[in-house]
Amino acid sequence: MHPGPVNRGVEIGHRFVEHESSLIEEQVTCGVAVRMAVLEILLRGEKMP
């Protein structure tokens, strides 16, 4: 999962970031939710399944 943000033209070319099949924005959105869930589990001291 891409953590975002993207350095267009440095890490990856503009055409790849802006391409209609690019999943970077979705990966960034999902990655935030996943990291928040993992942090909550860890902070509560729960064991991960």
Short mmCIF file of N, CA and C in Angstrom, two decimals:
data_model
loop_
_atom_site.label_atom_id
_atom_site.label_comp_id
_atom_site.label_asym_id
_atom_site.label_seq_id
_atom_site.Cartn_x
_atom_site.Cartn_y
_atom_site.Cartn_z
N MET A 1 0.83 -1.19 0.00
CA MET A 1 0.00 0.00 0.00
C MET A 1 0.87 1.24 0.00
N HIS A 2 0.52 2.14 -0.83
CA HIS A 2 1.29 3.37 -0.90
C HIS A 2 0.91 4.29 0.26
N PRO A 3 1.89 4.78 1.01
CA PRO A 3 1.58 5.62 2.16
C PRO A 3 1.20 7.05 1.80
N GLY A 4 1.51 7.47 0.55
CA GLY A 4 1.20 8.84 0.14
C GLY A 4 1.99 9.84 0.95
N PRO A 5 2.10 11.04 0.58
CA PRO A 5 1.77 11.56 -0.75
C PRO A 5 2.80 11.10 -1.77
N VAL A 6 2.53 11.37 -3.02
CA VAL A 6 3.40 10.95 -4.11
C VAL A 6 4.18 12.16 -4.61
N ASN A 7 5.46 11.99 -4.80
CA ASN A 7 6.28 13.03 -5.43
C ASN A 7 6.25 12.81 -6.93
N ARG A 8 5.27 13.45 -7.56
CA ARG A 8 5.09 13.27 -9.01
C ARG A 8 6.34 13.71 -9.76
N GLY A 9 6.78 12.86 -10.67
CA GLY A 9 7.95 13.17 -11.47
C GLY A 9 9.26 12.83 -10.78
N VAL A 10 9.22 12.50 -9.50
CA VAL A 10 10.43 12.11 -8.77
C VAL A 10 10.38 10.62 -8.46
N GLU A 11 9.38 10.21 -7.68
CA GLU A 11 9.23 8.79 -7.33
C GLU A 11 8.58 8.01 -8.47
N ILE A 12 7.65 8.64 -9.13
CA ILE A 12 6.87 7.97 -10.17
C ILE A 12 6.42 9.03 -11.18
N GLY A 13 6.33 8.63 -12.42
CA GLY A 13 5.96 9.57 -13.48
C GLY A 13 4.52 10.03 -13.37
N HIS A 14 4.28 11.26 -13.84
CA HIS A 14 2.93 11.84 -13.79
C HIS A 14 1.89 10.93 -14.45
N ARG A 15 2.24 10.37 -15.59
CA ARG A 15 1.25 9.58 -16.33
C ARG A 15 0.80 8.34 -15.56
N PHE A 16 1.67 7.80 -14.72
CA PHE A 16 1.29 6.63 -13.93
C PHE A 16 0.38 7.02 -12.76
N VAL A 17 0.69 8.14 -12.12
CA VAL A 17 -0.12 8.60 -10.99
C VAL A 17 -1.52 8.98 -11.45
N GLU A 18 -1.60 9.66 -12.59
CA GLU A 18 -2.87 10.18 -13.08
C GLU A 18 -3.64 9.19 -13.94
N HIS A 19 -3.06 8.05 -14.24
CA HIS A 19 -3.72 7.07 -15.11
C HIS A 19 -5.03 6.59 -14.49
N GLU A 20 -6.00 6.31 -15.34
CA GLU A 20 -7.34 5.92 -14.87
C GLU A 20 -7.35 4.63 -14.06
N SER A 21 -6.35 3.77 -14.25
CA SER A 21 -6.31 2.53 -13.48
C SER A 21 -5.41 2.62 -12.25
N SER A 22 -4.88 3.81 -11.96
CA SER A 22 -4.03 3.99 -10.79
C SER A 22 -4.84 3.79 -9.51
N LEU A 23 -4.28 3.06 -8.57
CA LEU A 23 -4.95 2.77 -7.30
C LEU A 23 -4.29 3.51 -6.13
N ILE A 24 -3.40 4.44 -6.43
CA ILE A 24 -2.65 5.11 -5.36
C ILE A 24 -3.58 5.81 -4.39
N GLU A 25 -4.55 6.58 -4.88
CA GLU A 25 -5.45 7.31 -3.99
C GLU A 25 -6.25 6.36 -3.11
N GLU A 26 -6.74 5.27 -3.69
CA GLU A 26 -7.50 4.27 -2.91
C GLU A 26 -6.60 3.60 -1.87
N GLN A 27 -5.35 3.31 -2.26
CA GLN A 27 -4.43 2.68 -1.32
C GLN A 27 -4.10 3.60 -0.15
N VAL A 28 -3.94 4.88 -0.43
CA VAL A 28 -3.67 5.85 0.64
C VAL A 28 -4.85 5.90 1.59
N THR A 29 -6.07 5.97 1.05
CA THR A 29 -7.28 6.03 1.87
C THR A 29 -7.42 4.78 2.74
N CYS A 30 -7.25 3.62 2.14
CA CYS A 30 -7.37 2.37 2.89
C CYS A 30 -6.23 2.21 3.89
N GLY A 31 -5.05 2.64 3.50
CA GLY A 31 -3.89 2.52 4.38
C GLY A 31 -4.06 3.30 5.67
N VAL A 32 -4.68 4.47 5.59
CA VAL A 32 -4.93 5.28 6.79
C VAL A 32 -5.85 4.51 7.73
N ALA A 33 -6.93 3.94 7.22
CA ALA A 33 -7.87 3.20 8.05
C ALA A 33 -7.21 1.97 8.68
N VAL A 34 -6.41 1.27 7.92
CA VAL A 34 -5.72 0.08 8.44
C VAL A 34 -4.74 0.46 9.55
N ARG A 35 -3.95 1.51 9.32
CA ARG A 35 -3.00 1.94 10.35
C ARG A 35 -3.71 2.40 11.61
N MET A 36 -4.84 3.09 11.46
CA MET A 36 -5.60 3.53 12.63
C MET A 36 -6.12 2.33 13.42
N ALA A 37 -6.61 1.30 12.72
CA ALA A 37 -7.13 0.12 13.39
C ALA A 37 -6.01 -0.62 14.13
N VAL A 38 -4.86 -0.77 13.50
CA VAL A 38 -3.73 -1.46 14.13
C VAL A 38 -3.26 -0.69 15.37
N LEU A 39 -3.16 0.62 15.26
CA LEU A 39 -2.76 1.43 16.42
C LEU A 39 -3.76 1.30 17.56
N GLU A 40 -5.04 1.29 17.25
CA GLU A 40 -6.05 1.15 18.31
C GLU A 40 -5.90 -0.20 19.01
N ILE A 41 -5.71 -1.25 18.25
CA ILE A 41 -5.53 -2.58 18.84
C ILE A 41 -4.29 -2.60 19.74
N LEU A 42 -3.20 -2.02 19.25
CA LEU A 42 -1.97 -2.01 20.03
C LEU A 42 -2.10 -1.17 21.30
N LEU A 43 -2.73 -0.02 21.18
CA LEU A 43 -2.88 0.86 22.34
C LEU A 43 -3.80 0.27 23.40
N ARG A 44 -4.76 -0.54 22.98
CA ARG A 44 -5.66 -1.20 23.94
C ARG A 44 -5.00 -2.43 24.56
N GLY A 45 -3.90 -2.87 23.99
CA GLY A 45 -3.21 -4.04 24.51
C GLY A 45 -3.85 -5.35 24.09
N GLU A 46 -4.68 -5.30 23.06
CA GLU A 46 -5.34 -6.52 22.59
C GLU A 46 -4.36 -7.32 21.73
N LYS A 47 -4.59 -8.64 21.72
CA LYS A 47 -3.80 -9.50 20.85
C LYS A 47 -4.44 -9.50 19.47
N MET A 48 -3.60 -9.42 18.45
CA MET A 48 -4.12 -9.43 17.08
C MET A 48 -4.49 -10.85 16.71
N PRO A 49 -5.58 -10.99 15.98
CA PRO A 49 -6.03 -12.35 15.60
C PRO A 49 -5.07 -13.02 14.65
#
